[in-house]
CSV table of C-alpha atoms in Angstrom, one decimal:
chain,number,residue,atom,x,y,z
A,1,MET,CA,-52.3,131.7,-150.7
A,2,LEU,CA,-50.7,134.6,-149.1
A,3,ASN,CA,-47.5,133.4,-149.5
A,4,ALA,CA,-48.4,133.0,-153.7
A,5,LEU,CA,-49.5,136.3,-153.6
A,6,ARG,CA,-46.8,138.4,-152.4
A,7,SER,CA,-45.0,136.8,-155.0
A,8,SER,CA,-46.6,137.4,-157.7
A,9,VAL,CA,-47.2,141.1,-156.1
A,10,ARG,CA,-42.9,141.2,-156.0
A,11,VAL,CA,-42.7,139.8,-160.0
A,12,SER,CA,-44.6,142.2,-161.0
A,13,ARG,CA,-42.9,145.2,-159.4
A,14,PHE,CA,-40.6,143.8,-160.7
A,15,SER,CA,-42.3,143.3,-163.9
A,16,SER,CA,-43.4,147.3,-164.5
A,17,GLN,CA,-39.6,148.5,-162.9
A,18,LEU,CA,-37.4,146.1,-165.7
A,19,ARG,CA,-39.5,147.8,-167.9
A,20,ARG,CA,-39.3,151.1,-166.7
A,21,THR,CA,-36.0,150.9,-166.7
A,22,LEU,CA,-35.4,149.1,-170.4
A,23,ALA,CA,-37.4,151.4,-172.3
A,24,THR,CA,-35.2,155.0,-170.5
A,25,SER,CA,-32.5,152.8,-171.3
A,26,ALA,CA,-33.5,152.9,-174.7
A,27,ASP,CA,-35.2,156.8,-174.9
A,28,THR,CA,-31.6,158.4,-172.3
A,29,ILE,CA,-28.9,157.0,-175.5
A,30,PRO,CA,-25.5,158.5,-173.9
A,31,GLN,CA,-24.9,160.5,-178.1
A,32,ARG,CA,-21.2,161.3,-179.3
A,33,ALA,CA,-18.8,162.3,-176.3
A,34,SER,CA,-18.6,166.3,-177.1
A,35,GLN,CA,-16.1,169.1,-175.4
A,36,SER,CA,-18.5,169.7,-172.6
A,37,ARG,CA,-18.5,166.7,-169.6
A,38,ALA,CA,-18.9,166.8,-166.3
A,39,PRO,CA,-15.5,167.9,-164.8
A,40,ALA,CA,-13.6,164.1,-163.0
A,41,PRO,CA,-10.8,164.0,-160.6
A,42,GLN,CA,-7.1,163.6,-162.3
A,43,PHE,CA,-5.2,160.1,-160.1
A,44,GLY,CA,-1.7,159.6,-160.9
A,45,ARG,CA,-0.6,160.3,-164.0
A,46,VAL,CA,-3.3,160.1,-165.8
A,47,ALA,CA,-4.4,162.6,-168.3
A,48,SER,CA,-8.0,163.6,-169.4
A,49,VAL,CA,-8.3,162.6,-172.8
A,50,GLU,CA,-9.8,165.1,-175.7
A,51,VAL,CA,-12.4,163.6,-177.3
A,52,PRO,CA,-12.3,163.2,-181.0
A,53,LYS,CA,-15.3,163.9,-183.3
A,54,PRO,CA,-16.3,160.6,-184.5
A,55,SER,CA,-16.3,159.3,-187.9
A,56,PRO,CA,-19.1,158.3,-190.0
A,57,ALA,CA,-18.6,154.9,-189.2
A,58,PRO,CA,-16.3,153.2,-186.2
A,59,ARG,CA,-12.5,151.6,-187.4
A,60,LYS,CA,-13.2,148.5,-189.0
A,61,ASP,CA,-10.9,146.4,-187.9
A,62,VAL,CA,-11.2,147.8,-183.8
A,63,TYR,CA,-15.4,147.4,-183.2
A,64,GLN,CA,-17.3,145.1,-185.2
A,65,LEU,CA,-21.0,146.5,-184.7
A,66,PRO,CA,-22.5,150.0,-185.7
A,67,VAL,CA,-22.8,153.1,-183.9
A,68,ASN,CA,-25.8,154.1,-183.5
A,69,ASN,CA,-28.9,154.9,-181.6
A,70,GLU,CA,-30.4,151.1,-182.5
A,71,GLU,CA,-26.8,149.4,-181.3
A,72,LEU,CA,-26.5,152.1,-178.2
A,73,ALA,CA,-30.1,150.9,-176.5
A,74,ARG,CA,-29.3,147.9,-177.3
A,75,LEU,CA,-26.0,147.6,-174.9
A,76,ASN,CA,-28.2,149.4,-172.3
A,77,ASN,CA,-30.4,146.9,-172.0
A,78,GLN,CA,-28.1,144.4,-172.2
A,79,HIS,CA,-26.6,145.9,-168.9
A,80,VAL,CA,-29.6,146.1,-167.2
A,81,LEU,CA,-30.1,142.5,-167.9
A,82,LEU,CA,-26.6,141.1,-167.7
A,83,LYS,CA,-27.0,143.1,-164.0
A,84,MET,CA,-29.8,141.2,-163.4
A,85,LEU,CA,-28.7,137.5,-164.2
A,86,ILE,CA,-25.1,137.4,-162.8
A,87,GLY,CA,-26.9,139.2,-159.7
A,88,GLY,CA,-24.7,142.2,-159.8
A,89,ASN,CA,-21.5,144.5,-161.3
A,90,TYR,CA,-19.3,143.1,-158.9
A,91,THR,CA,-18.5,140.4,-156.7
A,92,ALA,CA,-18.6,140.6,-153.2
A,93,SER,CA,-14.4,139.9,-153.0
A,94,ILE,CA,-14.6,143.2,-155.4
A,95,LYS,CA,-16.5,145.3,-153.4
A,96,GLU,CA,-14.3,144.4,-150.4
A,97,ALA,CA,-11.3,145.2,-152.3
A,98,LEU,CA,-13.0,148.6,-153.3
A,99,ALA,CA,-14.1,149.6,-149.7
A,100,ASP,CA,-12.9,153.2,-148.6
A,101,GLU,CA,-9.6,153.2,-146.5
A,102,PRO,CA,-8.8,156.8,-145.5
A,103,GLY,CA,-5.6,157.6,-147.1
A,104,LYS,CA,-6.2,155.5,-149.7
A,105,ASP,CA,-6.9,156.4,-153.6
A,106,LYS,CA,-9.4,153.7,-155.3
A,107,THR,CA,-9.5,153.3,-158.8
A,108,ILE,CA,-11.3,152.1,-161.1
A,109,LEU,CA,-11.4,150.9,-165.1
A,110,ASP,CA,-13.6,150.1,-167.4
A,111,LEU,CA,-12.3,148.7,-170.9
A,112,GLY,CA,-14.7,149.3,-173.7
A,113,CYS,CA,-17.5,150.6,-172.0
A,114,GLY,CA,-19.6,151.5,-174.8
A,115,THR,CA,-22.5,153.7,-173.4
A,116,GLY,CA,-20.8,154.3,-169.7
A,117,ALA,CA,-23.6,152.4,-168.0
A,118,TRP,CA,-21.9,149.6,-166.1
A,119,ALA,CA,-19.2,152.1,-164.8
A,120,MET,CA,-21.6,155.4,-164.3
A,121,ASP,CA,-23.0,152.7,-161.6
A,122,MET,CA,-20.1,151.7,-160.3
A,123,ALA,CA,-18.7,155.6,-160.0
A,124,THR,CA,-22.8,155.4,-158.4
A,125,ASP,CA,-22.5,152.5,-155.8
A,126,PHE,CA,-18.6,153.9,-155.3
A,127,PRO,CA,-18.6,157.7,-154.7
A,128,HIS,CA,-15.2,156.8,-153.0
A,129,CYS,CA,-13.1,155.6,-156.0
A,130,SER,CA,-12.1,157.5,-159.1
A,131,VAL,CA,-13.7,155.4,-162.4
A,132,VAL,CA,-12.1,155.6,-165.9
A,133,GLY,CA,-14.2,154.4,-168.4
A,134,ALA,CA,-12.0,153.6,-172.1
A,135,ASP,CA,-13.3,152.8,-174.8
A,136,VAL,CA,-12.3,153.5,-179.0
A,137,ALA,CA,-15.6,155.6,-179.8
A,138,PRO,CA,-16.6,156.7,-176.2
A,139,MET,CA,-20.0,158.0,-175.6
A,140,ASP,CA,-20.4,161.6,-173.9
A,141,VAL,CA,-22.7,160.0,-170.6
A,142,GLY,CA,-24.4,163.3,-169.9
A,143,LEU,CA,-25.0,163.7,-166.6
A,144,ALA,CA,-22.0,162.1,-164.9
A,145,PRO,CA,-21.0,161.7,-161.6
A,146,ARG,CA,-18.1,163.7,-160.7
A,147,ASN,CA,-16.0,160.7,-160.2
A,148,LEU,CA,-15.7,159.0,-163.4
A,149,ARG,CA,-14.1,160.3,-166.8
A,150,ILE,CA,-14.1,159.1,-170.4
A,151,ASP,CA,-10.5,158.0,-172.3
A,152,VAL,CA,-10.6,157.0,-175.8
A,153,CYS,CA,-8.3,154.2,-176.3
A,154,ASP,CA,-7.7,151.5,-178.2
A,155,ALA,CA,-7.3,148.4,-175.8
A,156,ASN,CA,-5.6,146.7,-179.1
A,157,GLN,CA,-2.8,149.4,-179.1
A,158,GLY,CA,-2.1,148.6,-175.3
A,159,LEU,CA,-3.3,150.2,-172.2
A,160,THR,CA,-0.8,153.3,-172.3
A,161,LEU,CA,-2.6,156.2,-171.3
A,162,TYR,CA,-2.2,154.2,-167.4
A,163,PRO,CA,1.0,153.6,-165.5
A,164,ASP,CA,2.2,150.7,-163.6
A,165,ALA,CA,-0.2,149.7,-160.6
A,166,GLN,CA,-2.4,152.3,-161.0
A,167,PHE,CA,-5.9,150.7,-160.6
A,168,ASN,CA,-7.6,148.2,-157.9
A,169,LEU,CA,-10.8,146.9,-160.7
A,170,VAL,CA,-10.1,146.0,-164.9
A,171,ASN,CA,-13.3,145.1,-165.7
A,172,ALA,CA,-14.4,143.8,-169.6
A,173,ARG,CA,-17.1,142.9,-170.4
A,174,MET,CA,-18.1,141.2,-174.2
A,175,ILE,CA,-15.2,143.3,-175.6
A,176,ALA,CA,-14.1,140.4,-177.2
A,177,MET,CA,-15.4,140.7,-180.8
A,178,GLY,CA,-13.2,143.9,-180.9
A,179,ILE,CA,-9.5,142.5,-179.1
A,180,LYS,CA,-7.0,141.0,-181.8
A,181,ASN,CA,-4.8,139.0,-178.9
A,182,TYR,CA,-6.5,138.5,-175.6
A,183,PRO,CA,-3.4,136.9,-174.0
A,184,SER,CA,-1.1,140.1,-175.2
A,185,LEU,CA,-4.6,142.7,-173.5
A,186,ILE,CA,-4.5,140.2,-170.5
A,187,GLY,CA,-1.1,141.2,-169.6
A,188,GLU,CA,-1.5,144.6,-170.3
A,189,ILE,CA,-4.3,144.5,-167.3
A,190,SER,CA,-1.8,142.5,-164.5
A,191,ARG,CA,0.2,146.0,-165.8
A,192,VAL,CA,-2.4,148.5,-164.6
A,193,LEU,CA,-3.3,146.7,-162.0
A,194,LYS,CA,-2.2,147.0,-157.9
A,195,PRO,CA,-1.3,144.0,-156.3
A,196,GLY,CA,-4.5,142.8,-154.3
A,197,GLY,CA,-6.3,144.6,-156.9
A,198,PHE,CA,-9.2,142.3,-159.0
A,199,LEU,CA,-9.7,141.8,-162.8
A,200,GLN,CA,-13.6,140.7,-164.4
A,201,LEU,CA,-14.2,139.9,-167.3
A,202,GLN,CA,-17.2,138.6,-169.0
A,203,GLU,CA,-16.9,137.3,-172.5
A,204,TRP,CA,-19.5,135.1,-175.4
A,205,ASP,CA,-18.7,132.4,-176.7
A,206,PHE,CA,-20.6,133.0,-180.0
A,207,PHE,CA,-22.7,129.9,-179.5
A,208,VAL,CA,-26.2,129.2,-179.1
A,209,VAL,CA,-27.4,126.1,-177.3
A,210,ASP,CA,-30.8,124.1,-176.6
A,211,ALA,CA,-32.5,123.3,-172.7
A,212,GLN,CA,-29.7,120.3,-172.1
A,213,LYS,CA,-26.9,122.8,-173.1
A,214,LYS,CA,-26.1,121.3,-175.9
A,215,LEU,CA,-24.7,122.7,-178.7
A,216,VAL,CA,-27.3,124.4,-181.7
A,217,GLY,CA,-26.3,123.1,-185.5
A,218,ASP,CA,-27.3,123.6,-189.2
A,219,GLU,CA,-30.6,122.8,-188.7
A,220,SER,CA,-31.6,125.8,-185.8
A,221,TRP,CA,-30.8,129.1,-188.5
A,222,PHE,CA,-30.2,130.8,-185.6
A,223,GLY,CA,-26.9,128.5,-185.5
A,224,ARG,CA,-25.6,129.3,-188.7
A,225,TRP,CA,-26.3,132.6,-188.1
A,226,CYS,CA,-24.0,132.5,-185.3
A,227,ALA,CA,-22.1,130.1,-187.8
A,228,ALA,CA,-21.3,133.1,-189.6
A,229,LEU,CA,-21.2,135.8,-186.6
A,230,ARG,CA,-17.8,133.3,-186.3
A,231,HIS,CA,-16.9,133.5,-189.4
A,232,GLY,CA,-16.8,137.1,-190.2
A,233,LEU,CA,-15.0,137.7,-186.7
A,234,ALA,CA,-12.4,135.6,-187.4
A,235,PHE,CA,-11.8,137.0,-190.8
A,236,ARG,CA,-11.7,140.9,-189.0
A,237,SER,CA,-8.6,138.5,-186.9
A,238,ALA,CA,-11.1,139.1,-183.3
A,239,SER,CA,-10.5,136.8,-180.5
A,240,ILE,CA,-13.7,134.0,-181.1
A,241,GLY,CA,-12.1,131.5,-178.5
A,242,ALA,CA,-11.8,134.2,-175.6
A,243,ALA,CA,-14.6,132.9,-173.5
A,244,GLU,CA,-13.6,129.4,-173.8
A,245,SER,CA,-10.1,129.8,-172.2
A,246,LEU,CA,-10.4,133.2,-170.1
A,247,ASP,CA,-9.6,131.2,-167.0
A,248,SER,CA,-6.9,130.0,-168.6
A,249,MET,CA,-5.7,132.8,-170.3
A,250,ILE,CA,-5.2,134.2,-166.9
A,251,LYS,CA,-3.4,131.4,-164.8
A,252,THR,CA,-0.9,131.1,-167.9
A,253,GLN,CA,0.0,134.7,-167.3
A,254,GLY,CA,1.2,133.7,-163.8
A,255,SER,CA,0.3,137.1,-161.9
A,256,PHE,CA,-3.1,135.8,-160.5
A,257,ASP,CA,-4.5,133.9,-157.9
A,258,ALA,CA,-7.9,133.6,-156.6
A,259,VAL,CA,-9.5,133.0,-160.0
A,260,GLN,CA,-13.5,132.4,-159.8
A,261,GLN,CA,-15.2,131.3,-163.3
A,262,GLN,CA,-18.8,131.1,-163.3
A,263,ASN,CA,-21.5,130.1,-166.5
A,264,VAL,CA,-24.1,132.1,-167.2
A,265,TRP,CA,-26.9,131.1,-168.7
A,266,MET,CA,-28.7,133.7,-171.1
A,267,PRO,CA,-32.3,132.3,-172.0
A,268,ILE,CA,-34.0,133.7,-175.6
A,269,GLY,CA,-37.2,134.0,-175.1
A,270,PRO,CA,-39.7,133.3,-172.0
A,271,CYS,CA,-40.2,129.5,-172.1
A,272,PHE,CA,-40.1,128.8,-168.5
A,273,PRO,CA,-43.4,127.7,-165.9
A,274,ARG,CA,-45.4,130.5,-165.1
A,275,ASP,CA,-46.9,129.0,-162.1
A,276,THR,CA,-43.7,130.4,-160.0
A,277,ALA,CA,-42.2,133.9,-158.5
A,278,GLU,CA,-39.1,132.7,-160.9
A,279,GLY,CA,-40.4,131.7,-164.1
A,280,MET,CA,-42.6,135.1,-164.4
A,281,ARG,CA,-38.7,135.9,-163.8
A,282,LEU,CA,-37.0,134.6,-166.2
A,283,ASN,CA,-40.0,134.5,-168.9
A,284,LEU,CA,-39.6,138.8,-168.7
A,285,VAL,CA,-35.5,138.9,-168.7
A,286,GLY,CA,-35.9,135.6,-171.8
A,287,GLU,CA,-38.3,138.8,-173.5
A,288,PHE,CA,-35.6,141.5,-173.5
A,289,MET,CA,-32.5,139.0,-174.2
A,290,ARG,CA,-35.2,137.9,-176.7
A,291,GLU,CA,-35.6,141.8,-178.4
A,292,ASN,CA,-31.4,142.0,-177.9
A,293,VAL,CA,-30.6,139.3,-180.2
A,294,LYS,CA,-33.0,140.2,-183.1
A,295,ALA,CA,-31.4,143.8,-182.0
A,296,PHE,CA,-28.0,141.8,-182.2
A,297,ILE,CA,-29.1,139.9,-185.7
A,298,LYS,CA,-29.5,143.1,-187.4
A,299,GLY,CA,-26.8,145.2,-186.1
A,300,GLY,CA,-24.6,141.8,-187.5
A,301,ARG,CA,-25.4,142.6,-191.3
A,302,THR,CA,-22.4,145.0,-192.3
A,303,LEU,CA,-20.0,142.8,-190.0
A,304,ILE,CA,-21.1,138.8,-192.3
A,305,ILE,CA,-21.6,140.3,-195.9
A,306,GLY,CA,-18.4,141.8,-195.7
A,307,SER,CA,-16.5,138.8,-194.4
A,308,GLY,CA,-17.8,137.3,-197.7
A,309,MET,CA,-21.4,136.5,-197.9
A,310,GLY,CA,-23.8,137.6,-200.5
A,311,VAL,CA,-26.6,140.5,-199.4
A,312,GLU,CA,-29.7,138.6,-200.8
A,313,GLU,CA,-28.1,134.8,-198.5
A,314,TYR,CA,-27.5,136.8,-195.7
A,315,ASP,CA,-31.5,138.8,-195.8
A,316,ASN,CA,-32.5,135.4,-195.7
A,317,LEU,CA,-29.9,133.9,-193.2
A,318,ALA,CA,-31.5,137.1,-190.9
A,319,PHE,CA,-34.8,136.9,-191.9
A,320,HIS,CA,-35.2,133.4,-190.5
A,321,ALA,CA,-33.2,133.4,-187.1
A,322,THR,CA,-35.1,136.2,-186.5
A,323,MET,CA,-38.1,134.1,-186.7
A,324,GLU,CA,-36.8,131.5,-185.2
A,325,VAL,CA,-35.8,133.3,-181.7
A,326,GLN,CA,-39.6,134.6,-181.4
A,327,ASP,CA,-40.8,130.6,-181.3
A,328,VAL,CA,-40.6,130.7,-177.6
A,329,SER,CA,-41.3,126.6,-178.4
A,330,ARG,CA,-38.2,125.8,-178.7
A,331,PRO,CA,-36.2,127.0,-175.8
A,332,MET,CA,-31.9,128.5,-176.7
A,333,TYR,CA,-29.2,129.8,-174.9
A,334,LEU,CA,-26.1,131.7,-174.4
A,335,ARG,CA,-23.2,131.3,-172.6
A,336,LEU,CA,-21.4,133.8,-170.6
A,337,ASN,CA,-18.2,132.9,-168.8
A,338,CYS,CA,-17.8,134.9,-166.4
A,339,VAL,CA,-14.2,135.2,-164.5
A,340,THR,CA,-12.1,137.1,-161.7
A,341,ALA,CA,-9.0,137.1,-160.5
A,342,ARG,CA,-6.7,138.9,-158.3
A,343,LYS,CA,-3.3,140.4,-158.9
A,344,GLN,CA,-0.5,138.7,-156.8
């Protein structure tokens, strides 16, 4: 009885904390970058980059979803959920590689940093490290740690801002939608990594699976929506197959060892038993993941219509897909492929 009570208290505290965190992240969305930002240390030949005023819409060949407050809130919430599901922002090996060593500069690069949530976490966790967030459409991260800087960088054009052997860690999470040549990007990441530095990649494969981890097909509205998304991304030459081949691309590149791969199954909806602390935790995660997916369906409208689907057809598909993910009687999951590797 006492153990059950303790579990209940832990879950209750977790529930309250996560809800507060998600609510806060949605309410304190970083706005578009302005000329004022917290000063950051300079290192190497990397210079501060003047952030241009945002255009009405992001370049269609780089970022495939709208850049608005709804999307930024979704990204912030997604960061919290992924951090919980994966167990943190980095592995034990990466933590060891980033440990403070007198006389050695430690630097971190976050590609496609979006709202800057991951980069801000890292700047806080490793105050002795210089952290750089890079994005084609960066946001002002507000009250940023002084060891964090945000650069304007289109990874499709190469990481030309950064010299060889600059970083101890390069992170990229769910950027395949905006990357045209993923093997080339891995080559560039290898170039800017120091020997012994780490690469950390996390990508979704754009498929949905059932409780048995079998692919969901056309009998599912959300399965059809995912198929339409893949078509839309392929239409714009995005790297839709990156998640399935992350580890093989890294091995083929030839300059990495210690390649580690993990599948993380992201539940959509509260479909777990409610009589255990872990079940209740996953149900809460599933609830917020469901809201994230619903926002993603809404945000993908322009992308999918732009690849040839009619407006009425899309709206009908999106409506039924949204209703389906709301139905807890049919558990569904998304697969996140997480890979780390060390530069030789």
